[in-house]
Coordinates of C-alpha atoms and ligand atoms in Angstrom, one line a residue:
M1 CA 32.1 26.0 9.9
E2 CA 28.9 26.4 11.9
Q3 CA 26.8 29.3 10.9
Q4 CA 25.1 31.1 13.8
L5 CA 21.3 31.6 13.6
P6 CA 18.8 33.5 15.9
A7 CA 18.1 31.8 19.2
G8 CA 16.1 28.6 19.1
R9 CA 16.9 27.8 15.5
R10 CA 19.2 25.0 14.6
P11 CA 22.5 25.9 12.9
R12 CA 23.8 25.2 9.4
L13 CA 27.0 23.2 9.1
V14 CA 29.1 24.1 6.0
S15 CA 32.5 22.4 5.5
S16 CA 34.9 21.7 2.8
L17 CA 35.3 17.9 3.0
G18 CA 37.1 15.3 0.9
L19 CA 35.1 13.2 -1.4
G20 CA 37.1 10.6 -3.3
Q21 CA 40.3 12.3 -4.2
R22 CA 39.0 15.8 -4.3
C23 CA 37.3 18.4 -2.0
C24 CA 33.7 19.6 -2.1
E25 CA 31.5 21.9 -0.1
V26 CA 29.1 20.0 2.1
T27 CA 26.1 21.7 3.7
L28 CA 23.8 20.4 6.5
D29 CA 20.8 22.6 7.0
Q30 CA 19.5 21.3 10.3
E31 CA 16.6 23.7 10.3
R32 CA 15.3 22.4 7.0
G33 CA 16.6 18.9 7.4
L34 CA 18.7 18.9 4.2
L35 CA 22.1 17.5 3.4
A36 CA 23.7 18.8 0.2
W37 CA 27.0 18.5 -1.7
R38 CA 28.3 19.2 -5.1
H39 CA 30.2 16.2 -6.6
P40 CA 33.7 17.2 -7.5
R41 CA 33.5 14.9 -10.5
R42 CA 30.5 13.8 -12.6
G43 CA 30.3 17.4 -14.0
G44 CA 29.9 19.0 -10.6
E45 CA 26.5 17.3 -10.1
N46 CA 24.5 18.5 -7.1
Y47 CA 23.3 16.1 -4.5
F48 CA 20.5 16.8 -2.2
V49 CA 19.2 14.4 0.5
P50 CA 16.4 15.2 3.0
T51 CA 17.6 14.0 6.4
S52 CA 14.3 12.1 6.6
E53 CA 15.7 9.9 3.8
I54 CA 19.1 9.2 5.4
I55 CA 19.3 5.6 6.4
A56 CA 22.3 5.6 8.6
V57 CA 25.6 7.4 9.4
E58 CA 28.8 5.6 10.3
E59 CA 32.3 6.5 11.3
T60 CA 34.5 4.9 8.6
E61 CA 38.0 3.4 8.7
L62 CA 39.6 4.1 5.4
N63 CA 41.4 1.0 4.1
K64 CA 45.0 1.0 3.1
K65 CA 44.4 1.1 -0.6
Q66 CA 42.2 4.1 -0.3
R67 CA 44.8 5.8 1.9
N68 CA 47.7 5.2 -0.5
T69 CA 46.1 7.0 -3.4
G70 CA 45.8 10.7 -4.1
K71 CA 45.4 13.3 -1.4
W72 CA 45.2 10.6 1.4
Q73 CA 49.0 10.3 1.2
K74 CA 49.4 13.8 2.5
L75 CA 47.4 13.2 5.7
A76 CA 48.8 11.3 8.6
K77 CA 45.4 9.8 9.6
P78 CA 42.4 10.9 7.6
H79 CA 39.0 10.8 9.5
A80 CA 36.0 9.8 7.6
F81 CA 32.2 9.1 7.9
T82 CA 29.8 7.4 5.5
V83 CA 26.2 8.5 4.9
Y84 CA 23.7 5.9 3.6
Y85 CA 20.8 7.5 2.0
V86 CA 17.7 6.8 -0.3
K87 CA 18.4 7.3 -4.0
K88 CA 15.2 7.6 -6.0
A89 CA 15.3 6.1 -9.4
R90 CA 12.7 5.7 -12.2
N91 CA 9.4 4.0 -11.7
H92 CA 9.3 4.7 -7.9
R93 CA 12.3 2.4 -7.3
W94 CA 14.4 3.3 -4.3
W95 CA 18.1 2.3 -3.8
C96 CA 20.3 2.5 -0.8
R97 CA 23.4 4.6 -1.8
D98 CA 26.3 5.7 0.3
V99 CA 28.8 8.5 0.2
T100 CA 32.0 8.8 2.3
F101 CA 33.4 12.2 3.3
W102 CA 36.8 12.7 4.9
C103 CA 38.9 15.4 6.5
G104 CA 42.1 15.7 8.5
D105 CA 40.5 17.2 11.6
E106 CA 39.1 14.6 13.9
N107 CA 36.9 17.2 15.7
L108 CA 35.3 18.3 12.5
C109 CA 34.6 14.7 11.5
N110 CA 33.0 14.0 15.0
Q111 CA 31.0 17.2 14.7
W112 CA 29.5 16.0 11.4
T113 CA 28.7 12.5 12.5
Q114 CA 27.2 13.8 15.8
A115 CA 25.0 16.4 14.0
L116 CA 23.8 13.8 11.5
K117 CA 23.1 11.2 14.2
E118 CA 21.2 13.7 16.3
L119 CA 19.0 14.5 13.2
L120 CA 18.3 10.8 12.7
E121 CA 17.4 10.4 16.4
M122 CA 14.8 13.1 15.9
Q123 CA 12.9 11.1 13.3
K124 CA 10.4 9.7 15.8
C125 CA 8.3 7.9 13.2
R126 CA 11.1 5.4 12.4
P127 CA 10.6 1.9 13.8
K128 CA 13.1 0.5 16.2
Q129 CA 11.6 -3.0 16.8
L130 CA 9.8 -5.0 14.2
L131 CA 7.9 -8.3 14.1
V132 CA 8.6 -10.1 10.8
Y133 CA 6.6 -12.9 9.3
I134 CA 8.0 -14.8 6.3
N135 CA 5.9 -17.1 4.2
P136 CA 8.6 -19.5 2.8
Y137 CA 6.1 -20.9 0.2
G138 CA 4.7 -17.7 -1.3
G139 CA 5.3 -16.9 -5.0
K140 CA 8.4 -18.6 -6.2
R141 CA 9.3 -19.7 -2.7
Q142 CA 12.0 -17.0 -2.4
G143 CA 10.6 -15.2 0.6
K144 CA 13.3 -16.3 3.1
K145 CA 16.1 -15.7 0.6
I146 CA 14.8 -12.2 -0.3
Y147 CA 14.5 -11.3 3.3
E148 CA 17.9 -12.5 4.3
Q149 CA 19.8 -11.2 1.4
K150 CA 18.0 -7.9 0.6
V151 CA 16.1 -6.7 3.6
A152 CA 17.8 -7.9 6.8
P153 CA 21.1 -6.2 6.0
L154 CA 19.3 -2.9 5.5
F155 CA 17.4 -3.3 8.8
S156 CA 20.6 -4.0 10.6
L157 CA 22.3 -0.9 9.0
A158 CA 19.4 1.2 10.3
S159 CA 19.8 -0.3 13.8
I160 CA 16.3 -1.9 13.6
S161 CA 15.9 -5.0 15.9
T162 CA 13.7 -7.8 14.6
D163 CA 11.9 -10.9 15.8
V164 CA 11.5 -13.1 12.8
V165 CA 8.9 -15.9 12.5
I166 CA 9.0 -18.2 9.5
T167 CA 5.5 -19.5 9.1
E168 CA 4.9 -23.2 9.2
H169 CA 1.3 -23.3 8.0
A170 CA -1.5 -21.0 6.7
N171 CA -2.9 -18.8 9.5
H172 CA 0.3 -19.2 11.6
A173 CA 1.0 -15.4 11.4
K174 CA -2.7 -14.5 12.1
D175 CA -3.0 -16.8 15.1
N176 CA 0.4 -15.6 16.4
L177 CA -0.7 -12.0 16.3
F178 CA -3.5 -12.8 18.8
E179 CA -0.8 -14.0 21.3
V180 CA 2.3 -11.9 21.0
N181 CA 3.0 -8.9 23.2
I182 CA 2.1 -6.5 20.4
N183 CA 3.0 -3.3 22.3
K184 CA 6.6 -4.3 22.1
Y185 CA 6.7 -3.6 18.4
D186 CA 6.6 -0.5 16.2
G187 CA 5.4 -2.4 13.3
V188 CA 4.7 -5.8 11.7
V189 CA 6.4 -6.8 8.4
C190 CA 5.1 -9.6 6.1
V191 CA 7.2 -11.2 3.5
G192 CA 5.0 -12.8 0.9
G193 CA 2.2 -11.9 -1.4
D194 CA -1.3 -10.4 -1.1
G195 CA -2.5 -13.6 0.7
M196 CA 0.2 -13.2 3.4
F197 CA -0.6 -9.5 3.8
S198 CA -4.2 -10.3 4.2
E199 CA -3.4 -12.8 6.9
V200 CA -1.3 -10.3 8.9
M201 CA -4.0 -7.6 8.4
H202 CA -6.7 -9.9 9.8
G203 CA -4.5 -10.8 12.7
L204 CA -3.7 -7.2 13.6
I205 CA -7.2 -5.8 13.1
G206 CA -8.8 -8.8 14.9
R207 CA -6.4 -8.4 17.8
M208 CA -7.2 -4.6 18.1
Q209 CA -11.0 -5.4 18.2
K210 CA -10.5 -8.2 20.7
D211 CA -8.4 -6.0 23.0
S212 CA -11.1 -3.2 22.8
G213 CA -14.1 -5.6 23.3
I214 CA -15.5 -4.9 19.8
D215 CA -17.6 -7.7 18.3
Q216 CA -16.4 -8.2 14.7
N217 CA -19.7 -10.1 13.9
N218 CA -21.7 -6.9 14.3
P219 CA -21.6 -5.3 10.8
K220 CA -22.4 -1.9 12.3
A221 CA -19.8 -1.9 15.0
P222 CA -17.4 1.1 14.8
L223 CA -14.0 -0.7 14.5
V224 CA -11.0 0.5 16.4
Q225 CA -8.1 1.9 14.3
C226 CA -4.9 -0.1 14.1
N227 CA -2.0 2.2 14.9
I228 CA 0.7 -0.4 14.4
R229 CA 1.9 -0.1 10.8
I230 CA 2.3 -3.1 8.5
G231 CA 5.2 -3.2 6.0
I232 CA 5.0 -5.4 2.9
I233 CA 8.1 -7.0 1.5
P234 CA 6.8 -8.3 -1.8
A235 CA 7.6 -12.0 -2.4
G236 CA 4.3 -13.5 -3.7
S237 CA 2.6 -14.3 -7.0
T238 CA 0.4 -11.3 -6.7
D239 CA 1.7 -8.2 -4.9
C240 CA -1.1 -5.8 -5.8
V241 CA -1.3 -4.1 -2.4
C242 CA 2.4 -3.3 -2.4
Y243 CA 2.3 -2.1 -6.0
S244 CA -0.7 0.1 -5.4
T245 CA 0.7 1.8 -2.3
V246 CA 4.4 2.1 -3.2
G247 CA 4.3 2.1 -7.0
I248 CA 6.6 -0.9 -7.5
S249 CA 7.0 -4.4 -6.2
D250 CA 10.6 -4.3 -5.1
P251 CA 11.8 -5.7 -1.7
V252 CA 14.6 -3.1 -1.3
T253 CA 12.2 -0.2 -2.0
S254 CA 9.7 -1.5 0.5
A255 CA 12.4 -2.1 3.1
L256 CA 13.6 1.6 2.7
H257 CA 10.0 2.9 3.1
I258 CA 9.9 0.9 6.4
I259 CA 13.2 2.2 7.6
V260 CA 12.4 5.9 7.0
G261 CA 9.1 5.3 8.9
D262 CA 6.6 6.2 6.2
S263 CA 3.0 6.0 7.0
Q264 CA 0.1 5.6 4.6
P265 CA -3.5 5.2 6.0
L266 CA -5.6 2.7 4.3
D267 CA -9.4 2.1 4.0
V268 CA -10.6 -1.4 4.9
S269 CA -13.9 -3.0 3.9
S270 CA -15.6 -5.4 6.3
V271 CA -17.6 -8.3 4.7
H272 CA -20.5 -9.9 6.6
H273 CA -23.2 -12.4 5.9
N274 CA -26.2 -12.6 8.2
N275 CA -24.5 -10.9 11.1
T276 CA -21.5 -13.2 10.7
F277 CA -18.1 -11.7 10.0
L278 CA -16.5 -13.2 6.9
K279 CA -13.4 -11.2 6.0
Y280 CA -11.7 -7.8 5.6
S281 CA -10.7 -6.5 2.2
V282 CA -8.3 -3.8 1.1
S283 CA -8.0 -4.4 -2.6
L284 CA -10.5 -6.3 -4.7
L285 CA -13.8 -7.8 -3.9
G286 CA -14.9 -9.5 -7.2
Y287 CA -17.9 -11.6 -8.0
G288 CA -18.4 -13.2 -11.4
F289 CA -15.3 -13.0 -13.6
Y290 CA -12.6 -12.5 -10.9
G291 CA -14.4 -14.9 -8.5
D292 CA -14.5 -17.6 -11.1
I293 CA -10.8 -17.2 -12.0
L294 CA -9.8 -17.6 -8.4
K295 CA -12.0 -20.6 -7.9
D296 CA -10.6 -22.3 -10.9
S297 CA -7.0 -21.3 -10.1
E298 CA -7.2 -22.7 -6.6
K299 CA -7.5 -26.2 -8.1
K300 CA -4.3 -25.6 -10.1
R301 CA -1.9 -24.3 -7.4
W302 CA 0.7 -26.8 -8.7
M303 CA 1.0 -24.6 -11.8
G304 CA 2.5 -21.7 -9.7
P305 CA 1.8 -18.1 -10.7
M306 CA 1.0 -19.3 -14.3
R307 CA -2.3 -20.6 -13.0
Y308 CA -3.8 -17.1 -13.1
D309 CA -3.2 -16.8 -16.8
Y310 CA -4.6 -20.3 -17.5
S311 CA -7.7 -19.8 -15.4
G312 CA -8.2 -16.2 -16.7
F313 CA -8.3 -17.5 -20.3
K314 CA -10.6 -20.3 -19.4
T315 CA -13.0 -18.1 -17.5
F316 CA -13.0 -15.6 -20.3
L317 CA -14.0 -18.3 -22.8
S318 CA -16.8 -19.6 -20.5
H319 CA -18.4 -16.1 -20.5
H320 CA -20.7 -16.8 -17.6
Y321 CA -23.0 -14.1 -16.3
Y322 CA -24.9 -14.0 -13.0
E323 CA -28.2 -12.5 -12.0
G324 CA -28.5 -10.7 -8.7
T325 CA -29.4 -7.5 -6.9
I326 CA -26.9 -5.0 -5.6
S327 CA -27.9 -2.1 -3.3
F328 CA -25.4 0.6 -2.2
Q329 CA -25.0 3.9 -0.4
P330 CA -23.2 6.5 -2.5
A331 CA -20.1 8.0 -0.7
K332 CA -21.4 11.6 -0.6
H333 CA -18.6 12.7 1.7
T334 CA -15.9 12.2 -0.9
L335 CA -14.7 15.0 -3.1
G336 CA -13.6 12.8 -5.9
S337 CA -15.3 10.6 -8.5
P338 CA -14.2 7.3 -10.1
R339 CA -14.1 9.1 -13.5
D340 CA -11.5 11.7 -12.3
K341 CA -8.4 12.2 -14.4
D342 CA -6.2 12.7 -11.4
S343 CA -5.3 9.7 -9.2
C344 CA -4.4 9.3 -5.5
R345 CA -0.9 10.6 -4.8
T346 CA 1.4 11.0 -1.8
G347 CA -0.2 13.3 0.8
C348 CA -3.5 13.2 -1.2
Y349 CA -5.7 16.2 -0.6
I350 CA -8.9 14.3 -1.4
C351 CA -8.2 11.6 1.2
K352 CA -7.5 14.2 3.9
E353 CA -10.6 16.2 3.1
S354 CA -12.9 13.2 2.7
E355 CA -11.7 11.8 6.1
Q356 CA -12.6 15.1 7.8
Q357 CA -16.0 15.3 6.1
L358 CA -16.8 11.7 7.2
A359 CA -15.7 12.4 10.8
E360 CA -18.0 15.5 10.9
Q361 CA -20.9 13.5 9.5
Q362 CA -20.4 10.7 12.0
K363 CA -20.2 13.2 14.8
K364 CA -23.5 14.7 13.8
C365 CA -25.1 11.3 13.5
G366 CA -23.7 10.4 16.9
L367 CA -25.1 13.5 18.6
K368 CA -28.6 12.8 17.2
H369 CA -28.2 9.1 18.1
E370 CA -29.3 8.3 14.6
E371 CA -28.5 5.3 12.4
D372 CA -26.9 6.0 9.1
E373 CA -30.1 6.0 7.1
E374 CA -28.7 7.7 4.0
E375 CA -30.3 6.9 0.6
W376 CA -29.7 3.4 -0.8
K377 CA -29.7 2.7 -4.6
V378 CA -30.8 -0.7 -5.9
I379 CA -29.7 -2.2 -9.2
K380 CA -31.0 -5.6 -10.4
G381 CA -29.4 -7.2 -13.4
K382 CA -27.3 -9.8 -15.1
F383 CA -23.6 -9.2 -14.5
L384 CA -20.4 -10.6 -16.0
A385 CA -18.4 -9.0 -13.2
I386 CA -19.1 -7.0 -10.0
N387 CA -15.9 -5.5 -8.7
A388 CA -15.5 -3.4 -5.6
V389 CA -12.1 -1.9 -5.1
N390 CA -10.6 0.1 -2.2
M391 CA -7.5 1.1 -4.2
S392 CA -6.6 1.3 -7.8
C393 CA -5.5 -2.4 -7.8
A394 CA -2.6 -1.5 -10.0
C395 CA 0.0 -4.2 -10.8
P396 CA 2.7 -4.6 -13.4
R397 CA 0.2 -6.0 -15.9
S398 CA -2.3 -3.3 -15.3
P399 CA -0.3 -0.3 -14.3
K400 CA -3.4 1.9 -13.9
G401 CA -5.4 -0.8 -12.2
L402 CA -9.1 -1.7 -12.2
S403 CA -10.1 1.8 -11.0
P404 CA -7.3 4.3 -11.7
A405 CA -8.8 7.1 -9.7
A406 CA -9.7 5.1 -6.6
H407 CA -8.3 6.6 -3.3
L408 CA -6.3 4.7 -0.7
A409 CA -7.8 6.5 2.3
D410 CA -11.0 8.5 1.5
G411 CA -13.5 6.1 3.2
S412 CA -15.0 4.8 -0.1
A413 CA -14.8 1.9 -2.6
D414 CA -15.4 2.0 -6.3
L415 CA -18.1 -0.3 -7.3
I416 CA -17.8 -1.4 -11.0
L417 CA -20.7 -3.3 -12.5
V418 CA -20.0 -5.0 -15.9
R419 CA -23.4 -6.1 -17.3
K420 CA -24.0 -8.9 -19.6
C421 CA -22.5 -8.1 -23.0
S422 CA -20.9 -9.9 -26.0
R423 CA -17.6 -11.7 -25.5
F424 CA -15.9 -9.2 -27.8
D425 CA -17.2 -6.2 -25.8
F426 CA -16.0 -7.8 -22.6
L427 CA -12.6 -8.3 -24.1
R428 CA -12.5 -4.6 -25.1
H429 CA -13.2 -3.6 -21.5
L430 CA -10.6 -6.0 -20.1
V431 CA -7.9 -4.8 -22.6
R432 CA -8.6 -1.2 -21.4
N433 CA -7.5 -2.3 -17.9
T434 CA -4.0 -2.7 -19.3
N435 CA -3.7 0.4 -21.4
Q436 CA -4.4 4.2 -21.2
D437 CA -8.0 4.1 -22.5
D438 CA -11.0 4.7 -20.2
Q439 CA -12.3 1.2 -19.1
F440 CA -15.6 2.7 -17.8
D441 CA -16.5 4.3 -21.2
F442 CA -18.8 1.5 -22.3
S443 CA -22.6 1.4 -22.2
F444 CA -22.5 -1.9 -20.3
V445 CA -20.1 -0.7 -17.5
D446 CA -21.3 1.4 -14.6
V447 CA -19.1 2.7 -11.8
Y448 CA -20.1 4.2 -8.5
R449 CA -18.2 5.5 -5.5
V450 CA -19.8 3.9 -2.4
K451 CA -19.4 3.7 1.3
S452 CA -21.3 0.4 1.7
F453 CA -23.1 -2.1 -0.4
Q454 CA -25.0 -5.4 -0.3
F455 CA -25.4 -8.1 -2.9
T456 CA -27.7 -11.1 -3.2
S457 CA -27.6 -13.4 -6.1
K458 CA -30.9 -14.5 -7.7
L459 CA -30.2 -18.0 -6.6
S460 CA -29.8 -17.1 -2.9
E461 CA -32.8 -14.8 -3.2
D462 CA -34.9 -17.6 -4.5
N463 CA -33.6 -19.8 -1.6
G464 CA -34.6 -17.1 0.8
S465 CA -31.2 -16.5 2.3
N466 CA -30.9 -12.7 2.0
V467 CA -28.3 -10.6 3.8
T468 CA -30.3 -8.6 6.2
D469 CA -33.8 -7.5 6.9
I470 CA -33.2 -4.2 5.2
G471 CA -32.0 -6.1 2.2
K472 CA -34.9 -8.5 2.3
K473 CA -37.5 -5.7 2.3
R474 CA -35.7 -3.7 -0.4
F475 CA -34.9 -6.5 -2.7
G476 CA -38.3 -8.2 -2.2
Q477 CA -40.0 -5.0 -3.3
F478 CA -37.9 -4.8 -6.4
C479 CA -38.3 -8.5 -7.4
R480 CA -42.1 -8.3 -7.2
D481 CA -42.0 -5.3 -9.5
H482 CA -39.7 -7.0 -12.0
P483 CA -40.5 -10.7 -12.6
A484 CA -37.4 -12.8 -12.9
C485 CA -36.2 -13.6 -16.4
C486 CA -34.9 -16.9 -17.6
C487 CA -31.1 -16.4 -17.4
N488 CA -28.2 -18.3 -16.0
I489 CA -29.1 -18.9 -12.3
A490 CA -25.8 -20.5 -11.1
D491 CA -23.9 -18.7 -8.3
S492 CA -20.4 -17.4 -8.7
T493 CA -18.0 -16.9 -5.8
W494 CA -16.6 -13.7 -4.2
N495 CA -12.9 -13.2 -4.6
C496 CA -11.9 -11.3 -1.5
D497 CA -8.3 -10.1 -1.9
G498 CA -7.4 -13.4 -3.5
E499 CA -9.4 -15.7 -1.1
T500 CA -12.8 -17.2 -1.8
L501 CA -15.8 -16.4 0.4
D502 CA -18.2 -19.0 1.5
S503 CA -21.3 -17.0 0.8
S504 CA -22.5 -15.1 -2.3
A505 CA -24.9 -12.9 -0.3
I506 CA -22.7 -10.3 1.4
E507 CA -22.9 -7.0 3.2
V508 CA -19.9 -4.7 2.8
R509 CA -18.9 -1.5 4.7
V510 CA -15.9 0.7 4.2
H511 CA -14.0 1.7 7.3
C512 CA -12.1 4.9 6.6
Q513 CA -8.4 4.7 7.4
L514 CA -8.7 1.6 9.6
M515 CA -5.1 0.7 9.3
K516 CA -1.7 2.1 8.3
L517 CA 1.1 0.8 6.1
F518 CA 4.8 1.7 6.0
A519 CA 4.4 3.4 2.6
R520 CA 3.7 6.9 1.4
G521 CA 1.3 6.3 -1.6
I522 CA 2.4 6.9 -5.1
E523 CA 4.8 9.8 -5.5
E524 CA 4.6 12.4 -8.3
N525 CA 7.0 12.0 -11.2
C526 CA 10.7 12.0 -10.5
K527 CA 11.0 14.9 -13.0
D528 CA 9.3 17.2 -10.5
E529 CA 11.6 16.0 -7.7
A530 CA 14.6 16.7 -9.8
A531 CA 13.4 20.3 -10.4
Y532 CA 12.8 20.7 -6.7
S533 CA 16.2 19.4 -5.7
H534 CA 18.0 21.6 -8.2
S535 CA 16.4 24.8 -7.0
S536 CA 16.9 23.8 -3.3
I537 CA 20.6 23.0 -3.8
E538 CA 21.2 26.3 -5.6
H539 CA 19.8 27.9 -2.5
L540 CA 21.9 25.9 -0.2
L541 CA 25.4 25.9 -1.8
Ligands
LIG601 N1 4.1 -21.9 5.8 C1 3.0 -21.8 5.1 N2 2.5 -23.0 4.5 C2 1.4 -22.9 3.7 N3 0.7 -21.8 3.5 C3 1.1 -20.6 4.1 C4 2.3 -20.6 4.9 N4 2.5 -19.3 5.4 C5 1.5 -18.6 4.8 N5 0.7 -19.4 4.1 C6 -0.5 -19.0 3.3 O1 -0.2 -19.0 2.0 C7 -1.1 -18.1 1.3 C8 -0.5 -17.5 0.1 O2 0.6 -16.7 0.5 P1 1.3 -15.5 -0.3 O3 0.3 -14.5 -0.6 O4 2.5 -15.1 0.4 O5 1.7 -16.2 -1.7 P2 1.2 -16.1 -3.2 O6 2.1 -17.0 -4.0 O7 1.2 -14.7 -3.6 O8 -0.2 -16.7 -3.1 P3 -1.5 -16.1 -3.6 O9 -1.3 -15.9 -5.1 O10 -2.5 -17.2 -3.3 O11 -1.8 -14.9 -2.9 C9 -1.6 -17.1 2.3 O12 -3.0 -17.0 2.3 C10 -1.0 -17.6 3.7 O13 -2.1 -17.7 4.6

């Protein structure tokens, strides 16, 4: 039955359809984009699926066995259709579920499939053509198998065409992205870990800048946004970017976020040394502790993912600290702070507002043709770790991450300075990265929300290789005022999203929402969704 609505509004389909061996009332509210039914068994449980989370609709041939049981026997030729949809489970996991409805009337069955397919066609954000890069050697070397067994069947169900490239060497995907006809694709998918994602991101951002004539070596260049989304199918040793933007490292969940066409903007930091572009970063830029772990673990790749535990323990025991100077511009445009109790969630208000504030600030600066000469703060000291994060950096071992209140798209990074302290105190801080306690609540830990920063180690200062002229002047002044003390003068290495940087003196700038992922950020608890779905279905049925 089709309910008539005022002109211009889409109708509501309400029918009594077969489900299993019984009948149930099924409602499709085309105006609100909701499909609902009450299961005839399972205690009359209500089901509610937003049409934006329907994966596919197919006419279904009922097999002989199905037709010979129950009510089927009374129908000469039952007509059926199957709806594949996203089922949300605990801990942000998504499954692909299906339900088959049947009826004796062919026209009614066609009317339903037609209406559902039309609604799917209207989802313009969904990708139709994807370019997929698979790192066959990432993590436990399961990338190809994961893609073929878990992801490709879902893409095919959702009628997504793919061009698949299995990488043959490091930087294969990055180099390839500079050559392909990128406009042909609605998105790029990487199957691998954080290293593979970083490679694809560099290829895509680099390609966009090249096509727009932007010089990446200029640290002040306004970079061009990437509108082609990246999807991450986690298959690496570390899948932090996936975990922090989806809430779980699960290939099926990620594939479903790609299929429904989710979009999550992401801040990207550019890292330069002496007017030379080094790298982009979206998760962790870590000097000291995390840099040393990476450097040591690189020598032990043969150990597989275990190498991070081994090198982590070894680095903790070595307890090295490094002397240097860090200068930064606080992110005044952001509404949040790193000590906030609330974290970044789907449709985050703070990210939206901060982006607007930043755009207005930049417009004003542009009109006055002024350089961004906002206040710089300078801190000189001995540090066990300097961490700058653009996202929480949550992972299964550290579910809250290094900075639980960091935002994905507010144009800022959280700069965490862990000063020299006892081994025991450092351990207390590290343990708090894995539990519910506040990891910043220590006298030796400082945290700032920044939009840019520069760092020079004491060693490179002494060697006269500072970052920029501004840095030279500022740090020079500071050093003359405070004579150097006799501490450990060795240099550490920067860990930039899991890759080492060649220089310890760096200049970092956050680019607000430079790229987009096929993700929607971390959703609120499923408890809230259940309440919403219950009230909505009561309204519908
Ligand atoms: N075919 C290949 N052969 C060797 N290296 C590759 C290949 N394809 C990609 N790579 C490189 O392997 C690196 C690690 O890949 P990936 O992140 O997928 O795995 P991982 O096990 O999580 O590694 P890591 O822990 O170092 O991030 C990436 O930097 C990527 O450039």
